[in-house]
mmCIF file with all atom_site columns, C-alpha atoms in Angstrom:
data_model
loop_
_atom_site.group_PDB
_atom_site.id
_atom_site.type_symbol
_atom_site.label_atom_id
_atom_site.label_alt_id
_atom_site.label_comp_id
_atom_site.label_asym_id
_atom_site.label_entity_id
_atom_site.label_seq_id
_atom_site.pdbx_PDB_ins_code
_atom_site.Cartn_x
_atom_site.Cartn_y
_atom_site.Cartn_z
_atom_site.occupancy
_atom_site.B_iso_or_equiv
_atom_site.pdbx_formal_charge
_atom_site.auth_seq_id
_atom_site.auth_comp_id
_atom_site.auth_asym_id
_atom_site.auth_atom_id
_atom_site.pdbx_PDB_model_num
ATOM 1   C CA . UNK A 1 1   ? -13.257 41.440 41.901  1.00 0.00 ? 1   UNK A CA 1
ATOM 2   C CA . UNK A 1 2   ? -14.859 38.375 39.943  1.00 0.00 ? 2   UNK A CA 1
ATOM 3   C CA . UNK A 1 3   ? -12.838 36.075 38.217  1.00 0.00 ? 3   UNK A CA 1
ATOM 4   C CA . UNK A 1 4   ? -13.016 36.197 34.579  1.00 0.00 ? 4   UNK A CA 1
ATOM 5   C CA . UNK A 1 5   ? -14.450 32.585 33.558  1.00 0.00 ? 5   UNK A CA 1
ATOM 6   C CA . UNK A 1 6   ? -11.394 31.612 31.543  1.00 0.00 ? 6   UNK A CA 1
ATOM 7   C CA . UNK A 1 7   ? -12.292 30.472 27.210  1.00 0.00 ? 7   UNK A CA 1
ATOM 8   C CA . UNK A 1 8   ? -10.267 27.585 27.873  1.00 0.00 ? 8   UNK A CA 1
ATOM 9   C CA . UNK A 1 9   ? -12.210 24.674 29.383  1.00 0.00 ? 9   UNK A CA 1
ATOM 10  C CA . UNK A 1 10  ? -10.622 20.452 28.965  1.00 0.00 ? 10  UNK A CA 1
ATOM 11  C CA . UNK A 1 11  ? -11.241 17.353 29.238  1.00 0.00 ? 11  UNK A CA 1
ATOM 12  C CA . UNK A 1 12  ? -9.176  14.326 29.273  1.00 0.00 ? 12  UNK A CA 1
ATOM 13  C CA . UNK A 1 13  ? -10.346 10.942 27.634  1.00 0.00 ? 13  UNK A CA 1
ATOM 14  C CA . UNK A 1 14  ? -8.383  7.858  26.500  1.00 0.00 ? 14  UNK A CA 1
ATOM 15  C CA . UNK A 1 15  ? -8.542  6.736  22.933  1.00 0.00 ? 15  UNK A CA 1
ATOM 16  C CA . UNK A 1 16  ? -7.597  3.766  21.752  1.00 0.00 ? 16  UNK A CA 1
ATOM 17  C CA . UNK A 1 17  ? -5.140  3.454  24.674  1.00 0.00 ? 17  UNK A CA 1
ATOM 18  C CA . UNK A 1 18  ? -3.681  7.000  24.349  1.00 0.00 ? 18  UNK A CA 1
ATOM 19  C CA . UNK A 1 19  ? -4.654  10.213 26.058  1.00 0.00 ? 19  UNK A CA 1
ATOM 20  C CA . UNK A 1 20  ? -5.757  12.623 23.757  1.00 0.00 ? 20  UNK A CA 1
ATOM 21  C CA . UNK A 1 21  ? -7.362  15.920 25.736  1.00 0.00 ? 21  UNK A CA 1
ATOM 22  C CA . UNK A 1 22  ? -10.163 18.420 24.453  1.00 0.00 ? 22  UNK A CA 1
ATOM 23  C CA . UNK A 1 23  ? -10.221 21.674 25.026  1.00 0.00 ? 23  UNK A CA 1
ATOM 24  C CA . UNK A 1 24  ? -12.787 24.727 24.152  1.00 0.00 ? 24  UNK A CA 1
ATOM 25  C CA . UNK A 1 25  ? -10.983 27.387 22.765  1.00 0.00 ? 25  UNK A CA 1
ATOM 26  C CA . UNK A 1 26  ? -13.717 29.805 21.964  1.00 0.00 ? 26  UNK A CA 1
ATOM 27  C CA . UNK A 1 27  ? -16.095 28.622 19.724  1.00 0.00 ? 27  UNK A CA 1
ATOM 28  C CA . UNK A 1 28  ? -13.743 25.686 18.140  1.00 0.00 ? 28  UNK A CA 1
ATOM 29  C CA . UNK A 1 29  ? -13.629 22.404 19.906  1.00 0.00 ? 29  UNK A CA 1
ATOM 30  C CA . UNK A 1 30  ? -10.206 21.749 19.750  1.00 0.00 ? 30  UNK A CA 1
ATOM 31  C CA . UNK A 1 31  ? -8.819  17.830 19.782  1.00 0.00 ? 31  UNK A CA 1
ATOM 32  C CA . UNK A 1 32  ? -5.026  17.527 21.254  1.00 0.00 ? 32  UNK A CA 1
ATOM 33  C CA . UNK A 1 33  ? -2.851  14.710 20.456  1.00 0.00 ? 33  UNK A CA 1
ATOM 34  C CA . UNK A 1 34  ? 0.750   15.472 22.240  1.00 0.00 ? 34  UNK A CA 1
ATOM 35  C CA . UNK A 1 35  ? 3.975   13.386 20.665  1.00 0.00 ? 35  UNK A CA 1
ATOM 36  C CA . UNK A 1 36  ? 7.647   13.317 19.534  1.00 0.00 ? 36  UNK A CA 1
ATOM 37  C CA . UNK A 1 37  ? 7.366   16.336 16.858  1.00 0.00 ? 37  UNK A CA 1
ATOM 38  C CA . UNK A 1 38  ? 8.727   19.311 16.665  1.00 0.00 ? 38  UNK A CA 1
ATOM 39  C CA . UNK A 1 39  ? 5.825   22.197 15.226  1.00 0.00 ? 39  UNK A CA 1
ATOM 40  C CA . UNK A 1 40  ? 2.462   22.181 15.523  1.00 0.00 ? 40  UNK A CA 1
ATOM 41  C CA . UNK A 1 41  ? -0.455  20.863 12.966  1.00 0.00 ? 41  UNK A CA 1
ATOM 42  C CA . UNK A 1 42  ? -3.741  21.553 12.671  1.00 0.00 ? 42  UNK A CA 1
ATOM 43  C CA . UNK A 1 43  ? -6.522  20.732 10.163  1.00 0.00 ? 43  UNK A CA 1
ATOM 44  C CA . UNK A 1 44  ? -10.409 20.470 10.346  1.00 0.00 ? 44  UNK A CA 1
ATOM 45  C CA . UNK A 1 45  ? -12.102 17.803 10.200  1.00 0.00 ? 45  UNK A CA 1
ATOM 46  C CA . UNK A 1 46  ? -14.305 16.582 7.957   1.00 0.00 ? 46  UNK A CA 1
ATOM 47  C CA . UNK A 1 47  ? -17.094 17.349 10.050  1.00 0.00 ? 47  UNK A CA 1
ATOM 48  C CA . UNK A 1 48  ? -16.212 20.512 10.493  1.00 0.00 ? 48  UNK A CA 1
ATOM 49  C CA . UNK A 1 49  ? -17.261 20.890 14.102  1.00 0.00 ? 49  UNK A CA 1
ATOM 50  C CA . UNK A 1 50  ? -13.871 19.541 15.400  1.00 0.00 ? 50  UNK A CA 1
ATOM 51  C CA . UNK A 1 51  ? -10.191 21.099 15.307  1.00 0.00 ? 51  UNK A CA 1
ATOM 52  C CA . UNK A 1 52  ? -7.381  18.981 15.821  1.00 0.00 ? 52  UNK A CA 1
ATOM 53  C CA . UNK A 1 53  ? -3.965  20.213 16.561  1.00 0.00 ? 53  UNK A CA 1
ATOM 54  C CA . UNK A 1 54  ? -1.425  17.530 16.800  1.00 0.00 ? 54  UNK A CA 1
ATOM 55  C CA . UNK A 1 55  ? 1.511   19.056 19.742  1.00 0.00 ? 55  UNK A CA 1
ATOM 56  C CA . UNK A 1 56  ? 5.129   18.464 21.008  1.00 0.00 ? 56  UNK A CA 1
ATOM 57  C CA . UNK A 1 57  ? 4.830   17.340 24.431  1.00 0.00 ? 57  UNK A CA 1
ATOM 58  C CA . UNK A 1 58  ? 6.147   20.874 25.680  1.00 0.00 ? 58  UNK A CA 1
ATOM 59  C CA . UNK A 1 59  ? 3.797   22.552 24.871  1.00 0.00 ? 59  UNK A CA 1
ATOM 60  C CA . UNK A 1 60  ? 1.286   24.035 26.952  1.00 0.00 ? 60  UNK A CA 1
ATOM 61  C CA . UNK A 1 61  ? -2.630  24.256 27.126  1.00 0.00 ? 61  UNK A CA 1
ATOM 62  C CA . UNK A 1 62  ? -1.959  28.101 27.305  1.00 0.00 ? 62  UNK A CA 1
ATOM 63  C CA . UNK A 1 63  ? 0.379   27.601 23.500  1.00 0.00 ? 63  UNK A CA 1
ATOM 64  C CA . UNK A 1 64  ? -2.065  25.793 21.886  1.00 0.00 ? 64  UNK A CA 1
ATOM 65  C CA . UNK A 1 65  ? -4.989  28.177 22.504  1.00 0.00 ? 65  UNK A CA 1
ATOM 66  C CA . UNK A 1 66  ? -3.150  31.298 21.345  1.00 0.00 ? 66  UNK A CA 1
ATOM 67  C CA . UNK A 1 67  ? -1.692  28.707 18.394  1.00 0.00 ? 67  UNK A CA 1
ATOM 68  C CA . UNK A 1 68  ? -5.978  28.502 17.906  1.00 0.00 ? 68  UNK A CA 1
ATOM 69  C CA . UNK A 1 69  ? -6.911  32.017 18.025  1.00 0.00 ? 69  UNK A CA 1
ATOM 70  C CA . UNK A 1 70  ? -4.192  33.149 15.507  1.00 0.00 ? 70  UNK A CA 1
ATOM 71  C CA . UNK A 1 71  ? -5.262  30.548 12.810  1.00 0.00 ? 71  UNK A CA 1
ATOM 72  C CA . UNK A 1 72  ? -8.808  31.683 13.323  1.00 0.00 ? 72  UNK A CA 1
ATOM 73  C CA . UNK A 1 73  ? -10.018 33.307 9.864   1.00 0.00 ? 73  UNK A CA 1
ATOM 74  C CA . UNK A 1 74  ? -7.966  30.206 7.922   1.00 0.00 ? 74  UNK A CA 1
ATOM 75  C CA . UNK A 1 75  ? -10.281 27.663 10.072  1.00 0.00 ? 75  UNK A CA 1
ATOM 76  C CA . UNK A 1 76  ? -13.455 29.394 9.160   1.00 0.00 ? 76  UNK A CA 1
ATOM 77  C CA . UNK A 1 77  ? -12.254 29.458 5.849   1.00 0.00 ? 77  UNK A CA 1
ATOM 78  C CA . UNK A 1 78  ? -11.945 25.466 6.253   1.00 0.00 ? 78  UNK A CA 1
ATOM 79  C CA . UNK A 1 79  ? -14.921 24.728 7.981   1.00 0.00 ? 79  UNK A CA 1
ATOM 80  C CA . UNK A 1 80  ? -16.465 26.866 5.184   1.00 0.00 ? 80  UNK A CA 1
ATOM 81  C CA . UNK A 1 81  ? -14.675 24.979 2.164   1.00 0.00 ? 81  UNK A CA 1
ATOM 82  C CA . UNK A 1 82  ? -15.270 21.576 3.669   1.00 0.00 ? 82  UNK A CA 1
ATOM 83  C CA . UNK A 1 83  ? -18.965 22.614 3.736   1.00 0.00 ? 83  UNK A CA 1
ATOM 84  C CA . UNK A 1 84  ? -19.574 23.722 0.268   1.00 0.00 ? 84  UNK A CA 1
ATOM 85  C CA . UNK A 1 85  ? -17.691 20.684 -0.728  1.00 0.00 ? 85  UNK A CA 1
ATOM 86  C CA . UNK A 1 86  ? -19.986 18.465 1.013   1.00 0.00 ? 86  UNK A CA 1
ATOM 87  C CA . UNK A 1 87  ? -23.068 20.278 -0.654  1.00 0.00 ? 87  UNK A CA 1
ATOM 88  C CA . UNK A 1 88  ? -21.765 19.488 -3.979  1.00 0.00 ? 88  UNK A CA 1
ATOM 89  C CA . UNK A 1 89  ? -20.997 16.035 -2.592  1.00 0.00 ? 89  UNK A CA 1
ATOM 90  C CA . UNK A 1 90  ? -24.972 15.914 -2.261  1.00 0.00 ? 90  UNK A CA 1
ATOM 91  C CA . UNK A 1 91  ? -25.730 17.756 -5.298  1.00 0.00 ? 91  UNK A CA 1
ATOM 92  C CA . UNK A 1 92  ? -23.361 15.982 -7.510  1.00 0.00 ? 92  UNK A CA 1
ATOM 93  C CA . UNK A 1 93  ? -24.484 14.067 -10.712 1.00 0.00 ? 93  UNK A CA 1
ATOM 94  C CA . UNK A 1 94  ? -23.166 10.901 -11.727 1.00 0.00 ? 94  UNK A CA 1
ATOM 95  C CA . UNK A 1 95  ? -21.203 11.281 -15.028 1.00 0.00 ? 95  UNK A CA 1
ATOM 96  C CA . UNK A 1 96  ? -22.048 9.685  -17.613 1.00 0.00 ? 96  UNK A CA 1
ATOM 97  C CA . UNK A 1 97  ? -18.957 8.318  -20.328 1.00 0.00 ? 97  UNK A CA 1
ATOM 98  C CA . UNK A 1 98  ? -19.613 11.808 -23.001 1.00 0.00 ? 98  UNK A CA 1
ATOM 99  C CA . UNK A 1 99  ? -18.708 14.149 -19.582 1.00 0.00 ? 99  UNK A CA 1
ATOM 100 C CA . UNK A 1 100 ? -16.126 12.263 -18.287 1.00 0.00 ? 100 UNK A CA 1
ATOM 101 C CA . UNK A 1 101 ? -14.752 11.885 -21.700 1.00 0.00 ? 101 UNK A CA 1
ATOM 102 C CA . UNK A 1 102 ? -14.786 15.840 -22.072 1.00 0.00 ? 102 UNK A CA 1
ATOM 103 C CA . UNK A 1 103 ? -13.855 16.414 -18.960 1.00 0.00 ? 103 UNK A CA 1
ATOM 104 C CA . UNK A 1 104 ? -10.758 14.154 -18.914 1.00 0.00 ? 104 UNK A CA 1
ATOM 105 C CA . UNK A 1 105 ? -9.775  15.879 -22.160 1.00 0.00 ? 105 UNK A CA 1
ATOM 106 C CA . UNK A 1 106 ? -10.066 19.705 -20.792 1.00 0.00 ? 106 UNK A CA 1
ATOM 107 C CA . UNK A 1 107 ? -8.216  18.401 -17.671 1.00 0.00 ? 107 UNK A CA 1
ATOM 108 C CA . UNK A 1 108 ? -5.243  16.854 -20.046 1.00 0.00 ? 108 UNK A CA 1
ATOM 109 C CA . UNK A 1 109 ? -4.992  19.869 -22.036 1.00 0.00 ? 109 UNK A CA 1
ATOM 110 C CA . UNK A 1 110 ? -4.406  22.189 -19.212 1.00 0.00 ? 110 UNK A CA 1
ATOM 111 C CA . UNK A 1 111 ? -1.204  19.984 -17.882 1.00 0.00 ? 111 UNK A CA 1
ATOM 112 C CA . UNK A 1 112 ? 0.541   19.516 -21.117 1.00 0.00 ? 112 UNK A CA 1
ATOM 113 C CA . UNK A 1 113 ? 0.275   23.345 -20.924 1.00 0.00 ? 113 UNK A CA 1
ATOM 114 C CA . UNK A 1 114 ? 1.803   23.391 -16.815 1.00 0.00 ? 114 UNK A CA 1
ATOM 115 C CA . UNK A 1 115 ? 4.493   20.897 -17.845 1.00 0.00 ? 115 UNK A CA 1
ATOM 116 C CA . UNK A 1 116 ? 5.720   23.235 -20.758 1.00 0.00 ? 116 UNK A CA 1
ATOM 117 C CA . UNK A 1 117 ? 5.656   26.436 -19.091 1.00 0.00 ? 117 UNK A CA 1
ATOM 118 C CA . UNK A 1 118 ? 7.267   24.116 -15.624 1.00 0.00 ? 118 UNK A CA 1
ATOM 119 C CA . UNK A 1 119 ? 9.343   21.721 -17.196 1.00 0.00 ? 119 UNK A CA 1
ATOM 120 C CA . UNK A 1 120 ? 11.882  24.460 -18.925 1.00 0.00 ? 120 UNK A CA 1
ATOM 121 C CA . UNK A 1 121 ? 12.310  26.377 -15.126 1.00 0.00 ? 121 UNK A CA 1
ATOM 122 C CA . UNK A 1 122 ? 12.522  23.278 -13.124 1.00 0.00 ? 122 UNK A CA 1
ATOM 123 C CA . UNK A 1 123 ? 15.288  21.899 -15.879 1.00 0.00 ? 123 UNK A CA 1
ATOM 124 C CA . UNK A 1 124 ? 13.830  18.588 -15.915 1.00 0.00 ? 124 UNK A CA 1
ATOM 125 C CA . UNK A 1 125 ? 12.064  16.531 -18.388 1.00 0.00 ? 125 UNK A CA 1
ATOM 126 C CA . UNK A 1 126 ? 9.323   14.441 -18.102 1.00 0.00 ? 126 UNK A CA 1
ATOM 127 C CA . UNK A 1 127 ? 8.559   10.951 -20.339 1.00 0.00 ? 127 UNK A CA 1
ATOM 128 C CA . UNK A 1 128 ? 4.826   11.243 -20.733 1.00 0.00 ? 128 UNK A CA 1
ATOM 129 C CA . UNK A 1 129 ? 1.623   11.056 -18.130 1.00 0.00 ? 129 UNK A CA 1
ATOM 130 C CA . UNK A 1 130 ? -1.405  9.471  -17.479 1.00 0.00 ? 130 UNK A CA 1
ATOM 131 C CA . UNK A 1 131 ? -5.024  10.718 -16.356 1.00 0.00 ? 131 UNK A CA 1
ATOM 132 C CA . UNK A 1 132 ? -6.615  7.828  -14.002 1.00 0.00 ? 132 UNK A CA 1
ATOM 133 C CA . UNK A 1 133 ? -8.896  7.336  -11.076 1.00 0.00 ? 133 UNK A CA 1
ATOM 134 C CA . UNK A 1 134 ? -6.771  6.709  -8.040  1.00 0.00 ? 134 UNK A CA 1
ATOM 135 C CA . UNK A 1 135 ? -7.810  6.729  -4.193  1.00 0.00 ? 135 UNK A CA 1
ATOM 136 C CA . UNK A 1 136 ? -5.513  8.105  -2.466  1.00 0.00 ? 136 UNK A CA 1
ATOM 137 C CA . UNK A 1 137 ? -3.295  10.405 -4.295  1.00 0.00 ? 137 UNK A CA 1
ATOM 138 C CA . UNK A 1 138 ? -3.326  13.572 -6.621  1.00 0.00 ? 138 UNK A CA 1
ATOM 139 C CA . UNK A 1 139 ? -0.579  12.372 -8.749  1.00 0.00 ? 139 UNK A CA 1
ATOM 140 C CA . UNK A 1 140 ? 2.360   10.031 -8.265  1.00 0.00 ? 140 UNK A CA 1
ATOM 141 C CA . UNK A 1 141 ? 6.311   9.691  -10.270 1.00 0.00 ? 141 UNK A CA 1
ATOM 142 C CA . UNK A 1 142 ? 8.568   6.682  -11.277 1.00 0.00 ? 142 UNK A CA 1
ATOM 143 C CA . UNK A 1 143 ? 11.426  8.277  -10.979 1.00 0.00 ? 143 UNK A CA 1
ATOM 144 C CA . UNK A 1 144 ? 13.257  5.236  -12.967 1.00 0.00 ? 144 UNK A CA 1
ATOM 145 C CA . UNK A 1 145 ? 11.112  6.238  -16.369 1.00 0.00 ? 145 UNK A CA 1
ATOM 146 C CA . UNK A 1 146 ? 10.385  9.770  -15.810 1.00 0.00 ? 146 UNK A CA 1
ATOM 147 C CA . UNK A 1 147 ? 6.450   8.936  -16.599 1.00 0.00 ? 147 UNK A CA 1
ATOM 148 C CA . UNK A 1 148 ? 3.968   10.768 -14.222 1.00 0.00 ? 148 UNK A CA 1
ATOM 149 C CA . UNK A 1 149 ? 0.416   9.897  -13.388 1.00 0.00 ? 149 UNK A CA 1
ATOM 150 C CA . UNK A 1 150 ? -2.152  12.078 -12.897 1.00 0.00 ? 150 UNK A CA 1
ATOM 151 C CA . UNK A 1 151 ? -5.917  11.648 -10.875 1.00 0.00 ? 151 UNK A CA 1
ATOM 152 C CA . UNK A 1 152 ? -8.883  12.698 -13.143 1.00 0.00 ? 152 UNK A CA 1
ATOM 153 C CA . UNK A 1 153 ? -10.690 14.410 -9.756  1.00 0.00 ? 153 UNK A CA 1
ATOM 154 C CA . UNK A 1 154 ? -8.362  16.460 -10.596 1.00 0.00 ? 154 UNK A CA 1
ATOM 155 C CA . UNK A 1 155 ? -10.875 17.901 -13.443 1.00 0.00 ? 155 UNK A CA 1
ATOM 156 C CA . UNK A 1 156 ? -13.033 18.983 -10.437 1.00 0.00 ? 156 UNK A CA 1
ATOM 157 C CA . UNK A 1 157 ? -10.253 20.901 -9.072  1.00 0.00 ? 157 UNK A CA 1
ATOM 158 C CA . UNK A 1 158 ? -9.624  24.581 -9.063  1.00 0.00 ? 158 UNK A CA 1
ATOM 159 C CA . UNK A 1 159 ? -5.966  25.034 -11.706 1.00 0.00 ? 159 UNK A CA 1
ATOM 160 C CA . UNK A 1 160 ? -3.573  26.149 -8.514  1.00 0.00 ? 160 UNK A CA 1
ATOM 161 C CA . UNK A 1 161 ? -4.192  23.055 -7.390  1.00 0.00 ? 161 UNK A CA 1
ATOM 162 C CA . UNK A 1 162 ? -3.678  21.465 -10.280 1.00 0.00 ? 162 UNK A CA 1
ATOM 163 C CA . UNK A 1 163 ? -0.589  23.133 -10.861 1.00 0.00 ? 163 UNK A CA 1
ATOM 164 C CA . UNK A 1 164 ? 0.659   22.443 -7.609  1.00 0.00 ? 164 UNK A CA 1
ATOM 165 C CA . UNK A 1 165 ? 0.511   18.658 -8.549  1.00 0.00 ? 165 UNK A CA 1
ATOM 166 C CA . UNK A 1 166 ? 2.371   19.509 -11.412 1.00 0.00 ? 166 UNK A CA 1
ATOM 167 C CA . UNK A 1 167 ? 5.269   21.372 -9.666  1.00 0.00 ? 167 UNK A CA 1
ATOM 168 C CA . UNK A 1 168 ? 5.149   18.686 -7.137  1.00 0.00 ? 168 UNK A CA 1
ATOM 169 C CA . UNK A 1 169 ? 5.716   15.209 -9.100  1.00 0.00 ? 169 UNK A CA 1
ATOM 170 C CA . UNK A 1 170 ? 8.014   17.482 -11.532 1.00 0.00 ? 170 UNK A CA 1
ATOM 171 C CA . UNK A 1 171 ? 10.355  18.155 -8.038  1.00 0.00 ? 171 UNK A CA 1
ATOM 172 C CA . UNK A 1 172 ? 10.601  14.786 -7.189  1.00 0.00 ? 172 UNK A CA 1
ATOM 173 C CA . UNK A 1 173 ? 12.235  14.046 -10.270 1.00 0.00 ? 173 UNK A CA 1
ATOM 174 C CA . UNK A 1 174 ? 14.770  16.774 -9.203  1.00 0.00 ? 174 UNK A CA 1
ATOM 175 C CA . UNK A 1 175 ? 14.335  14.414 -5.126  1.00 0.00 ? 175 UNK A CA 1
ATOM 176 C CA . UNK A 1 176 ? 13.244  11.584 -4.690  1.00 0.00 ? 176 UNK A CA 1
ATOM 177 C CA . UNK A 1 177 ? 12.349  11.703 -1.386  1.00 0.00 ? 177 UNK A CA 1
ATOM 178 C CA . UNK A 1 178 ? 9.700   13.564 0.651   1.00 0.00 ? 178 UNK A CA 1
ATOM 179 C CA . UNK A 1 179 ? 12.584  14.928 2.167   1.00 0.00 ? 179 UNK A CA 1
ATOM 180 C CA . UNK A 1 180 ? 13.848  18.698 3.451   1.00 0.00 ? 180 UNK A CA 1
ATOM 181 C CA . UNK A 1 181 ? 15.445  19.124 0.269   1.00 0.00 ? 181 UNK A CA 1
ATOM 182 C CA . UNK A 1 182 ? 12.430  18.397 -1.765  1.00 0.00 ? 182 UNK A CA 1
ATOM 183 C CA . UNK A 1 183 ? 9.783   20.860 0.095   1.00 0.00 ? 183 UNK A CA 1
ATOM 184 C CA . UNK A 1 184 ? 12.366  23.554 0.489   1.00 0.00 ? 184 UNK A CA 1
ATOM 185 C CA . UNK A 1 185 ? 12.831  23.220 -3.816  1.00 0.00 ? 185 UNK A CA 1
ATOM 186 C CA . UNK A 1 186 ? 8.863   23.314 -3.641  1.00 0.00 ? 186 UNK A CA 1
ATOM 187 C CA . UNK A 1 187 ? 9.158   26.746 -1.994  1.00 0.00 ? 187 UNK A CA 1
ATOM 188 C CA . UNK A 1 188 ? 11.609  27.773 -4.190  1.00 0.00 ? 188 UNK A CA 1
ATOM 189 C CA . UNK A 1 189 ? 9.201   26.716 -7.830  1.00 0.00 ? 189 UNK A CA 1
ATOM 190 C CA . UNK A 1 190 ? 6.503   27.811 -6.664  1.00 0.00 ? 190 UNK A CA 1
ATOM 191 C CA . UNK A 1 191 ? 5.986   29.890 -3.192  1.00 0.00 ? 191 UNK A CA 1
ATOM 192 C CA . UNK A 1 192 ? 2.931   29.127 -0.874  1.00 0.00 ? 192 UNK A CA 1
ATOM 193 C CA . UNK A 1 193 ? 2.988   25.685 -1.613  1.00 0.00 ? 193 UNK A CA 1
ATOM 194 C CA . UNK A 1 194 ? 2.804   24.733 1.652   1.00 0.00 ? 194 UNK A CA 1
ATOM 195 C CA . UNK A 1 195 ? -0.352  26.602 2.180   1.00 0.00 ? 195 UNK A CA 1
ATOM 196 C CA . UNK A 1 196 ? -1.775  25.059 -1.713  1.00 0.00 ? 196 UNK A CA 1
ATOM 197 C CA . UNK A 1 197 ? -0.811  22.087 -0.115  1.00 0.00 ? 197 UNK A CA 1
ATOM 198 C CA . UNK A 1 198 ? -3.401  22.057 3.467   1.00 0.00 ? 198 UNK A CA 1
ATOM 199 C CA . UNK A 1 199 ? -5.890  23.593 0.862   1.00 0.00 ? 199 UNK A CA 1
ATOM 200 C CA . UNK A 1 200 ? -6.159  20.517 -1.457  1.00 0.00 ? 200 UNK A CA 1
ATOM 201 C CA . UNK A 1 201 ? -6.429  17.936 0.709   1.00 0.00 ? 201 UNK A CA 1
ATOM 202 C CA . UNK A 1 202 ? -9.077  19.734 2.155   1.00 0.00 ? 202 UNK A CA 1
ATOM 203 C CA . UNK A 1 203 ? -10.865 17.897 -1.393  1.00 0.00 ? 203 UNK A CA 1
ATOM 204 C CA . UNK A 1 204 ? -11.507 14.459 -1.556  1.00 0.00 ? 204 UNK A CA 1
ATOM 205 C CA . UNK A 1 205 ? -9.670  12.281 -3.765  1.00 0.00 ? 205 UNK A CA 1
ATOM 206 C CA . UNK A 1 206 ? -11.758 9.660  -5.795  1.00 0.00 ? 206 UNK A CA 1
#
């Protein structure tokens, strides 16, 4: 009987002094980085042609293959959103001052509504917020003054992601650090927040 050709092919290469492995899992090129960690993490590169997996040192290639194949729907959705985002970037018009002012006004109103909804439910109170352009963050929170900052780029993402950022910053008033308690509180107040976070990070900041 002829042996079946495995769908899992591999190539090992050096990158910046580190040993990384590239696997072919079905139709996906998977770049694997093994390091000291507890869980498997997956992301799709901005080009959409490479899936990156960070894995604990003890995880085998076959376990990584099963991990990737179990998330093909999510990968396909992530690639589709990346393609849409790249297309939008190409077609994106330059904002004139009036358009930017209007987008800022709408975003501020949306944030005000979300703060009015979430603050009493979470038992916290912010002391004002600012919408401004930021290069690396969707939002920030000054835990001493309770003042919040939100990225103007939120004006271009769907409302569920704006809500995620609002709840994220309010949660810092309960827990300043991004520790286990913080993420548990996020999931308590906004079930599905982990998935929202992954999807939001596929949008370009700035």
